[in-house]
Coordinates of C-alpha atoms in Angstrom, one line a residue:
M1 CA 6.6 -4.4 17.6
Y2 CA 5.8 -8.0 17.2
R3 CA 6.5 -9.6 13.9
F4 CA 6.8 -13.1 12.5
D5 CA 10.5 -14.0 12.1
N6 CA 9.6 -16.8 9.7
I7 CA 7.8 -14.8 7.0
L8 CA 5.1 -16.4 4.9
I9 CA 6.3 -19.1 2.6
L10 CA 4.7 -18.8 -0.8
H11 CA 3.9 -22.3 -1.8
Q12 CA 0.7 -22.6 -3.7
Q13 CA -0.3 -25.7 -1.7
I14 CA -0.2 -23.7 1.5
L15 CA -2.2 -20.9 0.0
V16 CA -4.9 -23.3 -1.2
F17 CA -4.9 -24.9 2.3
M18 CA -5.4 -21.4 3.8
E19 CA -8.2 -20.6 1.5
N20 CA -10.0 -23.9 2.2
E21 CA -9.5 -23.4 6.0
T22 CA -10.8 -19.9 6.1
K23 CA -13.5 -19.9 3.4
N24 CA -16.4 -20.6 5.7
Q25 CA -14.9 -19.1 8.9
L26 CA -15.6 -15.6 10.3
N27 CA -12.9 -13.4 11.6
F28 CA -13.2 -12.1 15.2
I29 CA -14.8 -8.8 14.1
E30 CA -17.4 -10.6 11.9
E31 CA -18.2 -12.9 14.9
I32 CA -18.9 -9.9 17.1
I33 CA -21.1 -8.3 14.5
E34 CA -23.0 -11.5 13.7
G35 CA -23.7 -12.0 17.4
E36 CA -24.9 -8.5 17.9
L37 CA -27.2 -8.7 14.9
K38 CA -28.7 -12.0 16.2
T39 CA -29.4 -10.5 19.6
G40 CA -31.1 -7.4 18.0
K41 CA -28.6 -4.9 19.4
Y42 CA -28.4 -3.4 15.9
E43 CA -30.8 -3.8 13.0
T44 CA -28.2 -2.6 10.4
I45 CA -24.5 -2.2 10.8
I46 CA -22.8 1.1 9.7
T47 CA -19.0 1.3 9.5
R48 CA -16.8 4.0 8.2
F49 CA -13.4 4.5 6.7
P50 CA -12.0 7.7 8.3
P51 CA -8.6 8.8 6.7
E52 CA -7.0 12.1 7.4
P53 CA -6.4 13.9 4.1
N54 CA -2.7 14.6 4.8
G55 CA -1.2 12.3 2.3
Y56 CA -1.9 9.5 -0.2
L57 CA -3.3 6.2 1.0
H58 CA -1.0 3.1 1.1
I59 CA -1.5 -0.6 1.1
G60 CA -2.1 -0.6 4.9
H61 CA -5.1 1.7 4.3
A62 CA -6.2 -0.7 1.5
K63 CA -6.6 -3.4 4.1
S64 CA -8.8 -1.1 6.3
I65 CA -10.8 -0.1 3.2
C66 CA -11.4 -3.8 2.3
L67 CA -12.3 -4.6 5.9
N68 CA -14.8 -1.7 6.5
F69 CA -16.5 -1.9 3.1
G70 CA -16.3 -5.7 3.2
L71 CA -18.3 -5.7 6.4
K72 CA -20.9 -3.5 4.8
N73 CA -21.2 -5.9 1.9
K74 CA -21.2 -9.1 4.0
F75 CA -23.8 -7.9 6.4
K76 CA -25.8 -5.8 3.9
G77 CA -25.1 -2.6 5.9
K78 CA -23.6 0.8 5.1
C79 CA -20.2 2.3 5.1
N80 CA -19.3 6.0 5.1
L81 CA -16.2 7.6 3.8
R82 CA -15.3 10.3 6.4
F83 CA -12.4 12.6 6.2
D84 CA -10.8 13.4 9.6
D85 CA -10.0 16.9 8.6
T86 CA -9.3 18.5 11.9
N87 CA -5.7 19.6 11.3
P88 CA -5.6 22.3 8.6
T89 CA -1.8 22.6 8.7
K90 CA -1.3 19.3 6.9
E91 CA -4.5 18.7 4.9
E92 CA -5.3 19.5 1.3
M93 CA -8.0 18.9 -1.2
E94 CA -5.5 17.1 -3.4
Y95 CA -5.4 14.4 -0.8
V96 CA -9.2 14.3 -0.5
E97 CA -9.6 13.7 -4.2
S98 CA -6.8 11.1 -4.3
I99 CA -8.4 9.2 -1.5
K100 CA -11.8 9.2 -3.1
K101 CA -10.2 7.9 -6.3
D102 CA -8.4 5.1 -4.5
V103 CA -11.5 3.9 -2.7
E104 CA -13.5 3.8 -6.0
W105 CA -10.6 2.2 -7.9
L106 CA -10.5 -0.6 -5.3
G107 CA -14.1 -1.3 -6.2
F108 CA -16.1 0.2 -3.3
E109 CA -18.9 2.7 -3.0
W110 CA -19.5 4.7 0.1
D111 CA -23.1 5.4 1.3
N112 CA -22.3 8.9 2.6
L113 CA -19.3 11.2 2.0
C114 CA -18.6 13.0 5.3
F115 CA -16.1 15.3 6.8
A116 CA -15.3 15.9 10.5
S117 CA -15.4 19.6 9.6
D118 CA -19.1 19.1 8.9
Y119 CA -19.5 18.7 12.6
F120 CA -17.4 21.6 13.9
E121 CA -20.4 23.6 15.1
Q122 CA -21.9 20.6 17.0
L123 CA -18.5 19.6 18.5
Y124 CA -18.1 23.2 19.7
L125 CA -21.6 23.2 21.3
W126 CA -20.8 19.9 23.0
A127 CA -17.5 21.3 24.3
I128 CA -19.5 24.2 25.8
E129 CA -21.8 21.7 27.6
L130 CA -18.7 19.9 29.1
I131 CA -17.3 23.2 30.4
K132 CA -20.7 24.0 32.0
K133 CA -20.7 20.6 33.6
G134 CA -17.3 21.2 35.1
K135 CA -15.8 18.5 32.8
A136 CA -13.6 20.7 30.7
Y137 CA -11.4 23.8 31.3
V138 CA -9.2 26.2 29.5
D139 CA -5.5 25.7 30.3
E140 CA -3.0 28.6 29.6
Q141 CA 0.2 26.5 30.2
T142 CA 2.7 25.9 27.4
P143 CA 2.5 22.6 25.5
E144 CA 5.8 21.6 27.2
Q145 CA 4.4 22.1 30.7
I146 CA 1.3 20.2 30.0
S147 CA 3.3 17.3 28.5
E148 CA 5.6 17.1 31.5
Q149 CA 2.6 17.0 33.9
R150 CA 0.8 14.3 32.0
T151 CA 3.3 11.8 30.5
N152 CA 5.4 10.3 33.3
P153 CA 4.0 6.7 33.6
R154 CA 6.0 6.1 36.7
S155 CA 4.1 8.6 38.8
K156 CA 0.7 10.2 39.1
G157 CA 0.0 13.2 36.9
I158 CA 0.3 16.8 38.1
E159 CA -2.8 18.8 38.0
S160 CA -2.8 22.0 36.0
P161 CA -3.1 25.2 38.1
Y162 CA -6.1 26.1 35.9
R163 CA -7.9 22.8 36.4
N164 CA -10.3 24.1 39.0
R165 CA -10.9 27.5 37.6
P166 CA -14.6 28.6 37.6
F167 CA -16.5 27.2 34.6
E168 CA -17.7 30.7 33.8
E169 CA -14.1 31.8 33.3
S170 CA -13.3 28.8 31.1
L171 CA -16.5 29.5 29.1
D172 CA -15.5 33.1 28.5
L173 CA -12.0 32.2 27.5
F174 CA -13.1 29.4 25.2
E175 CA -15.5 31.7 23.4
R176 CA -12.7 34.3 23.0
M177 CA -10.4 31.5 21.7
K178 CA -13.0 30.8 19.0
N179 CA -13.2 34.5 18.2
G180 CA -9.5 34.7 17.5
E181 CA -8.5 36.9 20.5
F182 CA -5.5 34.7 21.4
E183 CA -2.4 33.6 19.5
T184 CA -1.8 30.1 18.3
G185 CA -0.5 27.8 21.1
S186 CA -1.3 30.2 23.9
M187 CA -4.1 28.1 25.4
V188 CA -6.0 24.9 25.0
L189 CA -9.3 23.4 26.1
R190 CA -8.7 20.2 28.2
A191 CA -11.2 17.5 29.3
K192 CA -11.2 17.0 33.1
V193 CA -10.9 13.2 33.3
D194 CA -8.4 11.6 35.7
M195 CA -4.8 12.8 36.2
D196 CA -4.0 9.7 38.3
S197 CA -4.9 7.3 35.5
P198 CA -2.1 4.9 34.4
N199 CA -3.5 5.4 30.9
M200 CA -1.7 8.6 29.7
H201 CA -4.6 9.4 27.3
M202 CA -7.0 9.8 30.2
R203 CA -4.9 12.4 32.0
D204 CA -6.9 15.5 31.1
P205 CA -6.5 15.2 27.3
I206 CA -6.5 18.3 25.0
M207 CA -9.9 18.8 23.2
Y208 CA -9.2 22.0 21.3
R209 CA -6.1 24.0 20.3
I210 CA -5.8 27.3 18.6
L211 CA -4.6 27.2 15.0
K212 CA -4.8 30.3 13.0
Q213 CA -4.7 28.5 9.7
S214 CA -7.1 28.5 6.8
H215 CA -9.0 25.2 6.4
H216 CA -9.4 23.5 3.0
R217 CA -13.2 23.4 3.4
T218 CA -14.2 26.0 6.1
G219 CA -11.7 28.7 5.1
D220 CA -11.1 31.1 8.0
K221 CA -14.4 30.5 9.8
W222 CA -12.6 28.6 12.6
C223 CA -9.3 29.3 14.4
I224 CA -9.8 26.5 17.0
Y225 CA -9.8 22.9 15.9
P226 CA -10.8 19.7 17.8
M227 CA -8.3 17.0 18.5
Y228 CA -8.7 13.6 17.0
D229 CA -9.6 11.8 20.2
Y230 CA -12.5 14.3 20.8
A231 CA -13.8 14.4 17.2
H232 CA -13.5 10.7 16.5
G233 CA -16.2 9.2 18.7
Q234 CA -18.5 12.2 18.5
S235 CA -18.4 12.0 14.7
D236 CA -19.2 8.3 14.9
Y237 CA -22.1 9.1 17.1
I238 CA -23.5 11.8 14.7
E239 CA -23.3 9.4 11.8
G240 CA -24.9 6.5 13.6
I241 CA -21.8 4.3 13.2
T242 CA -22.3 1.0 14.9
H243 CA -18.8 -0.4 14.7
S244 CA -15.8 1.9 14.7
I245 CA -13.0 -0.3 13.4
C246 CA -9.5 1.0 14.3
T247 CA -6.0 -0.3 14.2
L248 CA -4.3 -1.6 17.4
E249 CA -2.5 1.6 18.3
F250 CA -6.0 3.1 19.2
E251 CA -6.7 0.3 21.8
V252 CA -5.3 2.5 24.6
H253 CA -7.5 5.4 23.3
R254 CA -10.7 3.4 23.7
P255 CA -11.4 4.4 27.3
L256 CA -11.2 8.0 26.2
Y257 CA -13.4 7.3 23.2
D258 CA -16.0 5.8 25.6
W259 CA -15.6 8.7 28.1
F260 CA -16.4 11.3 25.6
L261 CA -19.4 9.4 24.3
D262 CA -20.6 9.1 27.9
Q263 CA -20.8 12.9 28.1
I264 CA -23.2 13.2 25.2
I265 CA -25.3 10.0 24.8
T266 CA -28.9 10.3 25.8
G267 CA -30.4 7.1 24.4
V268 CA -29.5 3.4 24.2
Y269 CA -27.5 3.7 20.9
R270 CA -23.7 4.1 21.1
P271 CA -20.9 3.2 18.7
R272 CA -18.5 0.5 19.6
Q273 CA -14.7 0.7 18.9
I274 CA -13.0 -2.5 17.9
E275 CA -9.3 -2.8 17.1
F276 CA -7.4 -5.0 14.7
A277 CA -3.8 -5.4 13.7
R278 CA -2.6 -3.0 11.0
L279 CA -0.7 -4.3 8.0
N280 CA 3.1 -4.2 8.1
L281 CA 4.9 -5.2 4.9
T282 CA 8.5 -6.1 4.2
Y283 CA 10.9 -4.1 2.0
T284 CA 9.0 -0.8 2.5
V285 CA 7.9 1.7 5.1
M286 CA 4.3 2.5 6.0
S287 CA 4.7 5.8 7.9
K288 CA 3.1 8.7 6.2
R289 CA 5.8 10.9 7.6
K290 CA 8.5 8.8 6.0
L291 CA 6.7 8.4 2.7
L292 CA 6.4 12.2 2.6
E293 CA 10.1 12.5 3.3
L294 CA 10.8 10.2 0.4
V295 CA 8.6 12.3 -1.9
K296 CA 10.0 15.7 -0.8
G297 CA 13.5 14.5 -0.8
N298 CA 13.2 13.2 -4.4
Y299 CA 14.2 9.7 -3.4
V300 CA 11.1 8.7 -5.4
N301 CA 9.3 10.4 -8.3
G302 CA 6.1 11.5 -6.4
W303 CA 3.4 9.7 -4.4
D304 CA 2.5 7.5 -7.4
D305 CA 6.0 6.3 -8.0
P306 CA 5.6 2.6 -8.8
R307 CA 8.1 1.7 -6.0
M308 CA 5.9 3.3 -3.4
P309 CA 3.4 1.3 -1.2
T310 CA 0.8 3.9 -2.0
I311 CA -2.4 2.7 -3.7
S312 CA -1.7 5.2 -6.5
G313 CA 1.8 3.8 -6.8
L314 CA 0.6 0.2 -6.9
R315 CA -2.0 1.2 -9.5
R316 CA 0.8 2.8 -11.7
R317 CA 3.0 -0.2 -11.1
G318 CA 0.2 -2.3 -12.7
Y319 CA -1.5 -3.9 -9.7
T320 CA -5.1 -4.6 -10.1
P321 CA -7.9 -3.9 -7.6
E322 CA -8.7 -7.6 -7.6
S323 CA -5.2 -8.6 -6.6
I324 CA -5.2 -6.1 -3.7
R325 CA -8.6 -7.2 -2.4
N326 CA -7.4 -10.9 -2.7
F327 CA -4.3 -10.0 -0.8
A328 CA -6.3 -8.3 2.0
E329 CA -8.6 -11.4 2.2
R330 CA -5.7 -13.8 2.4
I331 CA -3.8 -12.0 5.2
G332 CA -7.1 -11.9 7.2
V333 CA -7.9 -9.9 10.3
A334 CA -5.6 -10.4 13.3
K335 CA -5.6 -9.3 16.9
R336 CA -1.9 -8.8 17.2
E337 CA 0.8 -7.1 15.0
N338 CA 2.6 -9.1 12.4
T339 CA 4.6 -8.5 9.2
I340 CA 3.6 -9.9 5.9
D341 CA 6.2 -10.7 3.3
V342 CA 5.7 -8.6 0.1
S343 CA 6.1 -11.9 -1.8
L344 CA 2.5 -12.7 -0.9
L345 CA 1.3 -9.4 -2.5
E346 CA 3.4 -10.3 -5.6
Y347 CA 1.9 -13.7 -5.7
C348 CA -1.6 -12.3 -5.8
I349 CA -0.8 -10.0 -8.8
R350 CA 0.9 -12.9 -10.7
E351 CA -2.2 -15.1 -10.0
D352 CA -4.6 -12.4 -11.2
L353 CA -2.6 -11.4 -14.3
N354 CA -2.0 -15.0 -15.3
F355 CA -5.6 -15.2 -16.4
K356 CA -6.0 -11.6 -17.6
A357 CA -2.8 -10.5 -19.3
N358 CA -2.2 -11.3 -23.0
R359 CA 1.2 -12.7 -23.8
V360 CA 3.6 -10.8 -26.1
L361 CA 7.2 -11.2 -27.3
V362 CA 9.8 -8.7 -26.1
V363 CA 13.5 -9.0 -26.2
I364 CA 15.2 -7.0 -23.4
D365 CA 18.9 -7.5 -24.3
P366 CA 18.9 -8.1 -28.0
I367 CA 21.4 -9.8 -30.2
K368 CA 20.8 -10.4 -33.9
L369 CA 20.1 -13.9 -35.2
I370 CA 20.3 -14.5 -39.0
I371 CA 18.7 -17.6 -40.6
T372 CA 21.1 -18.2 -43.4
N373 CA 18.9 -20.6 -45.4
Y374 CA 15.7 -18.6 -45.1
P375 CA 14.6 -17.0 -48.4
E376 CA 15.8 -13.5 -49.0
N377 CA 13.1 -10.7 -48.9
Q378 CA 10.5 -13.2 -47.6
T379 CA 8.2 -12.4 -44.7
E380 CA 5.5 -14.8 -43.4
T381 CA 2.8 -14.6 -40.8
L382 CA 2.6 -16.9 -37.8
E383 CA -0.2 -17.5 -35.3
A384 CA 0.3 -16.8 -31.6
V385 CA -1.9 -17.5 -28.7
N386 CA -2.8 -14.4 -26.7
N387 CA -3.5 -16.2 -23.4
P388 CA -3.4 -20.0 -23.0
E389 CA -5.4 -19.6 -19.7
K390 CA -8.2 -17.8 -21.5
E391 CA -9.4 -19.3 -24.7
E392 CA -11.7 -16.3 -25.5
A393 CA -8.6 -14.1 -25.7
G394 CA -8.1 -15.5 -29.1
K395 CA -4.9 -15.3 -31.3
R396 CA -2.8 -12.7 -33.0
T397 CA -0.4 -12.7 -35.9
L398 CA 3.4 -12.3 -35.8
S399 CA 5.6 -11.5 -38.7
F400 CA 8.7 -13.7 -39.3
S401 CA 11.7 -13.1 -41.6
K402 CA 15.4 -13.9 -42.1
E403 CA 16.6 -11.5 -39.5
L404 CA 15.5 -11.7 -35.9
Y405 CA 16.5 -10.6 -32.5
I406 CA 16.8 -13.0 -29.5
E407 CA 17.9 -12.5 -25.9
R408 CA 21.7 -12.3 -25.5
D409 CA 21.6 -14.7 -22.5
D410 CA 19.7 -17.2 -24.7
F411 CA 23.0 -18.0 -26.4
M412 CA 26.2 -19.3 -25.0
E413 CA 29.3 -20.1 -27.1
E414 CA 30.7 -22.6 -24.5
P415 CA 27.7 -23.8 -22.5
P416 CA 27.8 -25.8 -19.3
K417 CA 26.1 -29.2 -19.0
K418 CA 22.3 -29.1 -19.0
Y419 CA 22.2 -25.8 -20.9
F420 CA 19.2 -26.2 -23.3
R421 CA 19.2 -22.9 -25.0
L422 CA 21.1 -21.9 -28.2
S423 CA 24.7 -22.8 -28.6
P424 CA 27.0 -23.9 -31.5
G425 CA 25.6 -27.1 -33.1
N426 CA 22.6 -27.1 -30.8
E427 CA 19.0 -26.9 -31.9
V428 CA 16.2 -25.0 -30.2
R429 CA 12.6 -24.0 -30.9
L430 CA 11.7 -20.4 -31.7
R431 CA 8.4 -19.7 -30.0
Y432 CA 5.5 -20.1 -32.5
A433 CA 8.0 -20.5 -35.4
Y434 CA 10.6 -23.1 -36.3
F435 CA 13.5 -25.2 -35.0
V436 CA 16.8 -23.5 -35.6
K437 CA 20.4 -24.8 -35.2
C438 CA 23.4 -22.5 -34.6
T439 CA 26.1 -22.8 -37.3
D440 CA 28.3 -19.8 -36.7
V441 CA 28.9 -16.6 -34.9
V442 CA 30.2 -13.2 -35.9
K443 CA 32.5 -11.2 -33.5
D444 CA 33.8 -7.7 -33.4
I445 CA 37.5 -6.8 -33.0
N446 CA 37.2 -7.1 -29.3
G447 CA 35.9 -10.7 -29.5
N448 CA 32.3 -9.8 -28.6
I449 CA 29.6 -11.7 -30.5
T450 CA 27.5 -9.4 -32.7
E451 CA 25.5 -11.9 -34.8
I452 CA 24.4 -15.5 -34.5
H453 CA 24.0 -17.5 -37.7
C454 CA 21.6 -20.4 -37.8
T455 CA 19.8 -22.7 -40.2
Y456 CA 16.1 -23.5 -39.9
D457 CA 14.0 -26.6 -40.7
P458 CA 11.0 -25.4 -42.8
E459 CA 9.2 -28.7 -41.8
T460 CA 8.9 -27.5 -38.2
K461 CA 6.6 -24.6 -38.6
G462 CA 4.6 -24.0 -35.4
G463 CA 7.4 -25.6 -33.4
K464 CA 6.6 -29.2 -34.1
S465 CA 8.8 -31.7 -35.9
N466 CA 7.3 -34.1 -38.5
D467 CA 10.0 -36.7 -37.8
G468 CA 9.4 -36.8 -34.1
R469 CA 12.7 -35.3 -33.0
K470 CA 12.6 -33.3 -29.7
V471 CA 14.3 -30.2 -28.6
K472 CA 14.6 -29.2 -24.9
G473 CA 14.8 -25.4 -25.3
T474 CA 12.3 -22.8 -26.5
I475 CA 13.3 -19.2 -26.8
H476 CA 11.5 -16.0 -27.8
W477 CA 12.3 -13.5 -30.5
V478 CA 11.2 -10.5 -32.4
N479 CA 11.3 -9.8 -36.1
A480 CA 14.0 -7.3 -37.0
Q481 CA 11.9 -5.8 -39.8
D482 CA 9.1 -4.5 -37.7
A483 CA 10.2 -4.7 -34.0
I484 CA 9.6 -1.5 -32.2
P485 CA 11.9 0.1 -29.5
I486 CA 10.2 0.5 -26.1
E487 CA 11.4 2.0 -22.9
L488 CA 11.3 -0.4 -20.0
R489 CA 11.3 0.8 -16.4
L490 CA 12.5 -2.2 -14.4
Y491 CA 11.1 -1.5 -10.9
D492 CA 12.2 -3.5 -7.9
R493 CA 11.7 -3.3 -4.2
L494 CA 12.3 0.1 -2.6
F495 CA 14.5 -1.1 0.2
K496 CA 17.4 -3.7 0.4
E497 CA 16.4 -4.7 3.9
A498 CA 13.2 -6.6 4.7
F499 CA 12.7 -4.5 7.8
P500 CA 14.0 -0.9 7.0
D501 CA 12.3 0.4 10.2
D502 CA 14.4 -2.0 12.3
L503 CA 17.8 -0.5 11.5
P504 CA 20.0 0.5 14.5
E505 CA 19.1 3.8 16.0
E506 CA 22.2 5.5 14.8
K507 CA 21.2 4.8 11.2
D508 CA 18.7 6.6 9.0
Y509 CA 16.1 4.3 7.5
K510 CA 16.9 5.9 4.1
E511 CA 20.3 4.2 4.2
G512 CA 18.4 1.0 3.4
L513 CA 17.1 2.3 0.1
N514 CA 17.8 -0.1 -2.8
P515 CA 20.0 1.7 -5.3
D516 CA 18.8 -0.8 -8.0
S517 CA 15.1 -0.2 -7.4
L518 CA 14.8 1.4 -10.8
K519 CA 16.7 0.6 -14.0
T520 CA 15.6 2.1 -17.4
I521 CA 16.6 0.3 -20.6
T522 CA 15.5 0.1 -24.2
A523 CA 14.1 -3.2 -25.5
L524 CA 12.6 -4.4 -28.8
A525 CA 9.0 -5.5 -28.9
E526 CA 6.7 -7.2 -31.4
A527 CA 4.9 -4.7 -33.6
S528 CA 1.5 -5.2 -31.9
L529 CA 2.6 -3.3 -28.9
K530 CA 2.6 0.0 -30.8
H531 CA -1.1 0.1 -30.2
A532 CA -0.9 -0.5 -26.4
K533 CA -2.7 2.1 -24.2
P534 CA -1.8 3.4 -20.7
E535 CA -2.7 0.9 -17.9
E536 CA -2.9 -2.0 -20.4
K537 CA -1.1 -5.0 -18.9
F538 CA 0.8 -7.8 -20.7
Q539 CA 3.0 -10.8 -19.9
F540 CA 6.3 -10.5 -21.7
E541 CA 6.9 -14.2 -22.3
R542 CA 9.6 -15.6 -20.1
K543 CA 10.3 -12.1 -18.6
G544 CA 7.5 -10.9 -16.4
Y545 CA 4.4 -8.8 -16.2
F546 CA 4.4 -5.2 -17.5
V547 CA 2.0 -2.3 -17.7
V548 CA 1.9 0.7 -20.1
D549 CA 2.9 3.8 -18.1
Y550 CA 0.9 7.0 -18.0
D551 CA 3.8 8.8 -19.7
S552 CA 3.7 6.5 -22.6
T553 CA 3.0 7.9 -26.1
P554 CA 2.7 6.2 -29.6
Q555 CA 6.1 7.8 -30.4
K556 CA 7.7 6.6 -27.2
P557 CA 6.0 3.5 -25.6
I558 CA 6.9 3.1 -21.9
F559 CA 6.3 0.0 -19.9
N560 CA 6.7 -0.5 -16.1
R561 CA 7.6 -3.9 -14.8
I562 CA 4.9 -5.0 -12.4
V563 CA 6.6 -8.2 -11.2
E564 CA 8.9 -10.9 -12.5
L565 CA 7.4 -14.3 -13.4
R566 CA 9.0 -15.8 -10.4
D567 CA 10.2 -14.5 -7.0
S568 CA 13.9 -13.9 -7.4
W569 CA 14.2 -12.2 -4.1
S570 CA 13.6 -15.3 -2.1
K571 CA 16.8 -16.8 -3.5
I572 CA 18.7 -13.6 -2.6
S573 CA 17.3 -13.3 1.0
N574 CA 18.2 -17.0 1.7
K575 CA 21.9 -16.6 0.8

C-alpha cells in the first residue's frame, strides 16, 4: 500500500495555505459531476452511503459519509443511506441503529433509508432471467475447487464441469436452493462471464450462496443470499443512483459492476461507479475485523472506547461533528492511497474547541500551597473569563482562600535556569488572583515536600501589580475549601507505532498496542464542575481539552481527555 513517508506537518501557516488553495477548487469527483450536469446527462444527482451493518463505523467511513452527503448538498441532489445487509451471519440490528445514529450525529440527513434486503425478490427474479439467457449456472463444486479454478493470475481459469449444463437444469436447482432443499455451501449460482479474463473478479463470479441463517430483517424467508458484487450495482439501479462512490479497492470490481448492469438495463439511465482513496490514519487500525478482535479480546472497553477510531469512540472521546467534517474537508479526495497523520485530526478538534470550550481550573497532581499572610477564615470571590475567544461566553466566579492546591510540577526547590514557575524566593502570578512568593516548604520524614508556604501581595488582585513589577510565570490553582475530586481518564493513542499494520509478518499487530493508552487518576477541580453534564466539553487551563464521560454522575464526576493542548507525540516520534 502506498503511503506518504513524510507525514503531514501541522504548521498553521501550511493549513491556511491549503485552505486558500482549495477553497474554490473542485475535487476530481466534483469535476465529473459538474461536467455531467452541464451536458444534461443527469438532471439531479443521487448518491448513497452503503455500509454493511456488521460493525460500528470508523473515521474512514466518516470520510465517505462526508463525501457522499457533501456531494448531495453541493449539487442540491439526494443521498440515500442503504444498508448492504446480504450476509446474515455477521449483521445485526444493533449495528444498523448505531450507523443511523452516527450519520445523524455527523450532521447529515438521508433522503431514503434503504436496505439491500428490500430488493431480494427483484434480485432473485433478475438472477432467473440470467439463467434463462444462459448467463448464469448452478455450480455444485466445493468452494475450494472453485477458488482453485479461478484465482491463479498466471494462467487462464479452469471452467467448471457444470458451466454448460442446460439452463433448465440450473433453473430447477436454483429454485430448489431457494426452497431450502440443499445444505449450506453445497452449491452456488455463478455468472457466466469470462474464465480467461486477467481480472479474477470476472472469472465466473458467485452470485448466490446458500446460508441457512435467520436474517435480521427478513427472518427465515430466504436461505439464499446475493453476493455483494451482484447486489451492489443492481441496488444502485433500483434506487436511481447516478454516482456510486466507492473506495479504491473496488476499482477492479468495476468491470463486473458494469457487466451485471448490462444484463438488466433497458433504457438510457445507468449508475456510474467512481473510486477514491480511502482514509488511512496513523497510530490505529481501520480493519473492521481487527477492531472486532480488539473489542472481543477486551483490549478495549467496547466499540465506543475513546481510544477506538470508531465514530462512537470519537464522540465519547469528545470529538465534535464539526471537527470531523473539517478534517474530512482538509484531507480532500485523492485518487491514490495515502496515510494521514492523526495529528491533523487532533489539530482539527483543538481548533474547534478553542472557540467552543469554556476554560476551567483543574489540578491534576496536587500539592498544597498555604498563603501565610492571608487572613484566617476569609474567603473571597474572583472573576474568571470563561472563554477569551468568545466574549458572549461571559464570566464565572471562583472562590479563593488561605489554602490552595497547585500542580506539583509547578514548584521546584532547586530550579534550573529559565525556570519561571514557583521556587524558593521566586514570585509568580496565580491565575485570576494574586502574586505569591515562596518563603518555605514543609517536608515529611522521607524528605518529600508536602506543603509550600507563600506570602501574597494584596495589591495585585486580578494578577496586576500597581507598582509595575513583572512576573514571568502564571500558574493555576484550586481552592482547598471547595475543590471537588474528579476522575480523569487520560486517553492516548491506541498504538505505539505509527503504522501498526506494517509490523513484520511474524508479529501480531496487537504487539504494537500502547500500554499507556489509558491512565486513570483523581484530580481536584474548581467547584463549578460539579454541575457538568455528560458530553459537555472544557479546556482545563494549561492541561488540555476534556469531556464529561457517559458514566459520570454528580457523586462521581468522570472526565475523558480529548487531546492535550499541544502535540506531545511529535517530539517523541522525532527522537
